[in-house]
XYZ file of C-alpha atoms in Angstrom:
419
model
C -28.545 -4.131 12.865
C -27.925 -3.129 9.246
C -25.197 -5.102 7.485
C -23.243 -2.037 6.576
C -23.082 -0.840 10.113
C -21.978 -4.251 11.360
C -19.202 -4.263 8.844
C -17.993 -0.785 9.719
C -17.925 -1.692 13.355
C -16.051 -4.910 12.625
C -13.520 -2.997 10.676
C -13.050 -0.438 13.378
C -12.587 -3.160 15.988
C -10.492 -5.607 14.098
C -8.136 -3.420 12.177
C -7.122 -0.552 14.320
C -8.154 -1.315 17.851
C -7.312 2.301 18.396
C -10.005 4.735 17.278
C -7.580 7.614 16.864
C -5.660 5.722 14.157
C -8.632 6.163 11.862
C -8.261 9.938 11.809
C -5.435 11.801 10.111
C -2.666 9.838 8.418
C 0.574 9.586 10.533
C 3.399 11.907 9.624
C 5.560 8.847 9.029
C 3.728 6.393 6.774
C 6.413 3.759 6.239
C 8.769 1.990 8.578
C 11.841 -0.190 8.234
C 10.199 -3.324 9.694
C 11.817 -6.647 10.209
C 8.489 -8.334 10.891
C 6.066 -7.780 8.104
C 3.249 -9.845 9.644
C -0.127 -8.203 9.971
C -2.813 -9.404 12.276
C -5.629 -11.649 10.981
C -8.687 -9.454 11.083
C -11.503 -11.661 9.895
C -12.085 -15.205 8.818
C -13.238 -16.167 5.293
C -16.857 -16.059 4.638
C -18.625 -19.091 6.145
C -20.683 -19.294 2.913
C -17.801 -21.224 1.470
C -17.042 -23.579 4.309
C -18.311 -26.587 2.333
C -15.590 -26.071 -0.236
C -12.569 -26.101 1.971
C -9.183 -26.590 0.253
C -5.819 -27.298 1.800
C -3.633 -24.229 2.434
C -0.620 -24.140 0.192
C 2.926 -24.055 1.623
C 5.579 -21.562 0.439
C 7.398 -22.582 -2.787
C 10.651 -24.257 -2.051
C 13.827 -22.300 -2.157
C 12.306 -18.981 -1.153
C 13.148 -16.813 1.866
C 10.205 -14.699 3.044
C 7.941 -13.900 5.954
C 4.543 -15.651 5.878
C 1.989 -12.847 5.739
C -1.448 -12.714 7.486
C -3.375 -10.076 5.591
C -6.143 -7.774 6.775
C -9.467 -8.800 5.335
C -12.368 -6.469 4.509
C -15.986 -6.911 3.615
C -17.132 -4.398 0.892
C -20.521 -2.763 1.482
C -23.383 -3.348 -0.956
C -23.243 0.314 -1.923
C -20.853 3.178 -1.012
C -23.017 6.061 0.243
C -20.298 8.279 1.745
C -21.626 7.977 5.273
C -19.331 7.835 8.305
C -19.014 4.044 8.216
C -17.784 4.289 4.614
C -15.249 6.963 5.531
C -14.032 4.815 8.360
C -13.682 1.840 6.030
C -11.953 3.860 3.363
C -9.312 5.052 5.851
C -8.781 1.548 7.062
C -8.197 0.378 3.528
C -5.682 3.170 2.884
C -3.879 2.300 6.101
C -3.707 -1.361 5.123
C -2.153 -0.466 1.756
C 0.334 1.873 3.444
C 1.493 -0.678 6.053
C 1.213 -4.005 4.215
C 1.013 -3.073 0.505
C -1.839 -5.592 0.082
C -5.175 -6.524 1.564
C -7.992 -9.065 1.102
C -11.647 -8.579 0.411
C -14.197 -11.392 0.946
C -16.029 -12.786 -1.959
C -19.834 -12.818 -1.806
C -21.414 -16.266 -2.405
C -22.265 -15.130 -5.933
C -18.679 -14.077 -6.605
C -17.426 -17.395 -5.241
C -19.644 -19.192 -7.753
C -18.527 -17.077 -10.611
C -14.866 -17.396 -9.598
C -15.238 -21.166 -9.354
C -16.763 -21.315 -12.819
C -13.999 -19.149 -14.226
C -11.331 -21.323 -12.605
C -12.852 -24.440 -14.202
C -12.894 -22.685 -17.558
C -9.263 -21.757 -17.055
C -8.278 -25.287 -16.393
C -10.173 -26.571 -19.416
C -8.371 -24.007 -21.601
C -4.878 -24.800 -20.359
C -5.557 -28.446 -20.807
C -5.958 -28.023 -24.558
C -3.134 -28.905 -26.934
C -0.383 -26.320 -27.579
C -1.611 -25.976 -31.188
C -5.137 -25.130 -29.966
C -3.893 -22.614 -27.446
C -1.289 -21.060 -29.724
C -4.024 -20.312 -32.327
C -5.604 -17.816 -29.844
C -3.506 -14.828 -30.762
C -4.493 -11.380 -32.174
C -1.922 -9.321 -34.042
C -3.504 -5.970 -33.134
C -4.045 -6.402 -29.398
C -1.987 -8.127 -26.727
C -4.980 -10.315 -25.928
C -4.803 -14.055 -26.226
C -2.426 -16.873 -25.350
C 1.104 -16.390 -24.068
C 3.147 -19.560 -23.922
C 5.424 -20.430 -21.076
C 8.802 -18.697 -21.629
C 7.277 -15.967 -23.928
C 6.851 -13.352 -21.205
C 10.074 -11.492 -20.287
C 10.672 -9.870 -16.919
C 13.911 -8.026 -16.486
C 15.379 -9.860 -19.449
C 14.575 -13.377 -18.090
C 11.821 -15.610 -19.468
C 9.053 -16.537 -16.956
C 7.488 -19.943 -16.732
C 3.963 -18.579 -16.536
C 1.383 -19.658 -19.103
C -1.189 -16.962 -19.696
C -4.359 -15.929 -21.498
C -4.695 -12.154 -21.482
C -8.148 -10.561 -21.965
C -8.067 -6.862 -23.000
C -11.002 -4.756 -24.182
C -12.798 -6.943 -26.665
C -13.318 -4.733 -29.671
C -14.979 -5.651 -32.944
C -12.919 -5.366 -36.191
C -15.221 -2.555 -37.338
C -14.715 -0.503 -34.167
C -13.426 2.877 -35.122
C -10.397 2.573 -32.910
C -9.444 -0.746 -34.518
C -9.996 0.620 -38.013
C -7.788 3.536 -37.133
C -4.995 1.148 -35.918
C -4.785 2.367 -32.360
C -1.966 0.569 -30.500
C -3.151 -2.455 -28.457
C -6.755 -2.254 -29.675
C -8.423 -5.263 -31.253
C -10.518 -8.307 -30.523
C -9.846 -10.949 -27.850
C -9.242 -14.244 -29.665
C -11.412 -16.437 -27.504
C -10.984 -20.201 -28.068
C -14.728 -20.975 -27.487
C -17.812 -19.708 -25.722
C -17.250 -22.148 -22.830
C -14.183 -20.151 -21.970
C -15.388 -16.676 -23.001
C -18.678 -16.472 -21.127
C -17.520 -17.408 -17.549
C -14.388 -15.238 -17.914
C -16.351 -12.177 -19.107
C -18.904 -12.635 -16.259
C -15.945 -12.920 -13.783
C -14.472 -9.605 -15.117
C -17.851 -7.869 -14.815
C -18.225 -8.771 -11.150
C -14.632 -7.687 -10.459
C -15.289 -4.422 -12.210
C -18.086 -3.744 -9.622
C -15.769 -4.421 -6.780
C -13.128 -2.221 -8.382
C -15.530 0.715 -8.522
C -16.488 0.259 -4.868
C -12.873 0.269 -3.878
C -12.255 3.442 -5.838
C -15.206 5.079 -4.104
C -13.852 4.048 -0.702
C -10.304 5.160 -1.520
C -11.630 8.618 -2.461
C -13.149 8.845 1.051
C -10.069 7.404 2.731
C -7.739 9.801 0.868
C -10.047 12.711 1.464
C -10.284 13.688 -2.178
C -13.394 14.964 -4.066
C -15.856 12.391 -5.255
C -15.087 11.136 -8.737
C -11.369 11.973 -8.511
C -10.662 8.287 -9.128
C -13.899 6.757 -10.421
C -14.223 9.329 -13.243
C -11.039 7.911 -14.737
C -12.566 4.512 -15.341
C -15.324 5.475 -17.765
C -14.475 3.243 -20.673
C -11.679 1.904 -18.428
C -8.959 -0.195 -20.020
C -9.765 -3.117 -17.646
C -7.965 -6.354 -18.425
C -7.396 -9.794 -17.012
C -4.607 -12.317 -16.928
C -5.684 -15.971 -16.605
C -2.589 -17.803 -15.335
C -1.218 -21.344 -15.043
C 2.103 -22.141 -13.423
C 3.686 -25.583 -13.843
C 4.984 -27.601 -10.910
C 8.713 -27.225 -10.217
C 9.457 -30.598 -11.730
C 7.535 -29.938 -14.963
C 9.330 -26.824 -16.368
C 10.548 -26.346 -19.911
C 14.123 -25.285 -19.175
C 13.609 -21.537 -19.805
C 14.362 -18.774 -17.416
C 15.552 -19.149 -13.805
C 14.894 -22.389 -11.963
C 11.687 -22.188 -9.973
C 10.600 -18.674 -11.151
C 6.979 -18.198 -12.211
C 7.109 -14.449 -12.693
C 9.937 -12.143 -11.736
C 9.689 -9.147 -9.519
C 7.669 -6.261 -10.914
C 4.932 -3.663 -10.323
C 1.698 -3.448 -12.264
C 0.541 -0.609 -14.523
C -2.726 0.967 -13.364
C -4.986 1.770 -10.432
C -5.772 -1.499 -8.740
C -5.071 -5.208 -9.061
C -7.629 -7.667 -7.842
C -6.220 -11.181 -7.742
C -7.300 -14.641 -6.848
C -5.313 -17.867 -6.488
C -6.074 -21.549 -5.974
C -4.947 -23.621 -2.982
C -1.358 -24.220 -4.202
C 0.163 -20.814 -3.485
C 3.129 -18.946 -5.023
C 2.477 -15.203 -4.654
C 5.019 -12.915 -2.902
C 4.692 -9.175 -2.314
C 6.954 -6.521 -0.989
C 5.501 -4.119 1.666
C 6.415 -0.421 1.592
C 9.849 0.449 2.991
C 11.093 3.946 3.744
C 14.413 3.317 1.956
C 12.967 1.930 -1.277
C 11.219 3.746 -4.083
C 9.736 2.800 -7.431
C 8.598 4.877 -10.420
C 7.887 2.235 -12.996
C 6.502 4.855 -15.433
C 10.044 6.417 -15.480
C 12.456 3.630 -14.778
C 11.640 -0.071 -14.922
C 10.868 -1.760 -11.542
C 11.265 -5.180 -13.074
C 13.741 -7.421 -11.179
C 14.268 -5.010 -8.233
C 15.300 -6.746 -4.991
C 14.458 -10.091 -6.559
C 16.567 -12.211 -4.266
C 16.654 -10.451 -0.864
C 14.768 -11.429 2.252
C 12.229 -8.567 2.600
C 9.428 -10.410 0.716
C 6.137 -11.558 2.241
C 4.560 -14.875 1.026
C 0.760 -14.554 0.571
C -0.670 -17.868 1.599
C -3.838 -18.999 -0.216
C -7.055 -18.274 1.659
C -10.421 -19.505 0.436
C -13.135 -17.024 -0.440
C -11.115 -13.913 -0.771
C -9.535 -11.653 -3.419
C -6.220 -10.004 -2.796
C -5.972 -6.268 -3.770
C -2.961 -3.993 -4.187
C -2.214 -0.647 -5.859
C -0.585 -0.107 -9.222
C 1.756 2.475 -10.824
C -0.902 5.064 -11.634
C -2.259 5.010 -8.147
C 1.237 5.630 -6.809
C 1.820 8.531 -9.147
C -1.578 10.169 -8.393
C -1.055 9.991 -4.657
C 2.608 10.972 -4.636
C 3.395 7.484 -3.237
C 0.903 7.722 -0.392
C -0.432 4.487 -1.980
C 2.692 2.949 -3.495
C 2.578 0.396 -6.360
C 3.221 -2.986 -4.751
C 6.100 -5.097 -6.072
C 5.229 -8.741 -6.354
C 6.525 -11.981 -7.942
C 5.496 -15.576 -8.272
C 7.453 -18.660 -7.417
C 6.792 -22.200 -8.806
C 5.526 -24.641 -6.220
C 5.550 -28.399 -5.950
C 2.087 -28.534 -7.563
C 0.522 -26.979 -10.674
C -1.057 -23.621 -9.778
C -3.823 -21.556 -11.336
C -4.561 -17.855 -10.661
C -6.265 -14.676 -11.965
C -5.035 -11.107 -11.984
C -7.648 -8.487 -12.854
C -6.538 -4.906 -13.546
C -9.033 -2.083 -12.808
C -7.708 0.703 -15.062
C -8.209 4.205 -16.361
C -9.342 4.702 -19.926
C -6.615 4.190 -22.521
C -6.729 7.795 -23.592
C -6.539 9.301 -20.070
C -3.663 11.480 -18.909
C -3.189 10.849 -15.202
C -2.596 13.843 -12.963
C -1.939 14.051 -9.207
C -5.039 13.974 -6.949
C -6.041 17.178 -5.154
C -3.815 17.528 -2.074
C -1.276 15.039 -3.415
C 0.478 17.261 -5.992
C 4.044 17.684 -4.855
C 5.458 18.368 -8.328
C 6.118 14.656 -8.963
C 7.531 13.928 -12.359
C 6.462 13.954 -15.063
C 4.819 17.236 -14.159
C 2.631 17.095 -17.308
C 1.088 13.817 -16.173
C 1.341 10.198 -17.338
C -0.562 9.156 -20.436
C -1.962 5.767 -19.422
C -2.193 4.309 -22.889
C 1.525 5.004 -23.574
C 2.485 3.534 -20.176
C 0.494 0.357 -20.894
C 1.934 0.025 -24.403
C 5.458 0.505 -23.166
C 5.039 -2.224 -20.540
C 3.716 -4.727 -23.019
C 6.421 -3.871 -25.544
C 8.964 -4.505 -22.796
C 7.415 -7.821 -21.754
C 6.710 -9.068 -25.237
C 9.315 -7.729 -27.634
C 9.023 -10.606 -30.098
C 5.279 -10.978 -30.141
C 3.437 -10.516 -33.492
C 1.624 -7.577 -31.938
C 4.840 -5.748 -31.279
C 6.142 -6.536 -34.792
C 3.007 -5.185 -36.386
C 3.008 -2.094 -34.253
C 6.500 -1.254 -35.524
C 5.685 -2.104 -39.121
C 2.640 0.094 -39.161
C 4.016 2.926 -37.030
C 1.122 2.504 -34.541
C 3.179 3.616 -31.651
C 3.414 7.141 -33.064
C -0.346 7.487 -32.802
C 0.016 7.607 -28.977
C 1.166 11.247 -29.396
C -1.887 12.294 -31.356
C -4.868 14.212 -29.964
C -7.299 11.455 -30.774
C -5.559 9.090 -28.341
C -5.451 11.640 -25.605
C -9.098 12.625 -25.407
C -12.101 10.608 -24.129
C -14.008 8.725 -26.845
C -17.812 8.673 -26.890
C -18.744 4.955 -27.131
C -22.179 4.307 -28.811
């Protein structure tokens, strides 16, 4: 039997166990659940069984349900046949009920992920002077020290290297001083090459997911994937200290405060230590991070779900632009990170529209949601980084050179032909 058909049948059996649930979406998407646990739908790929790691326990001091996420295998290609439609609807349903899902890594992706993780550990093991030198004043790419990132007015303990679109200094957008555009200040090729290769493979998975979501949402082909031509894809390489090795900034035990992410999809991976919490959709809760900040919302209540580490999978959840486009049919998933008893390493890849794009509701999902003129993605991205890094050299230079005002110009609101 063809691999794609086996996958589709496995999804139909494991996920819904009720064929009728794969048809039309229910009239009531969300529920006020007390139990957030989903069923375990498939085991990690056996290709990685030789590299088993211990499963991390929940960070101390947190009150949350332990989640068991639905796990999907992406097809080699998305053809639009019935099995792809079935899979797309199952993915939509998983986002609507749990806010997050897992996709299995291929053996090649596991190898690339492992090499990127090793490169990450080598980088974060460098001296502070070496890491702090990796900063660009035009983009928000580069090193972010522990305590530098601000979420809801509180410093986070996360230590980060951000990779944005790596543009040469003679790129026309850099020469014209577009906000957030510039080179990535790589420390060395030993870090750059595995990280860029990792992003390339995640980009391929991101495109497959968009293709499947178009089928699952029943929108015309290209409604999502056309937005990502010259997409503003970026990556956060993350290190979190152990609870007993913090620097005294922020709240005790907080890695990153509650927030939602900016764009279409987040594809994340974590090591065996664990620290990620997500908040499933609730009927009585709403977020519109492009209008009012979602940072810090419900930080300390008991409706969070802990995402235990599982080898050989990526976790995936929607961002702000996906929520806006679908009129909250796929809501942006709030999440946060707690510090654990051991040092933790993770990646968060963001599969995004082009910087210049103005996001509009998808066909069939336009309910007059505000802003009715659409959301300019580049402005939303810039606003979020200005909020998180008010004192960074990039923010200072943007103000000094009036770069922010360029976001209103025609040049930054039309697609750019890249040669």
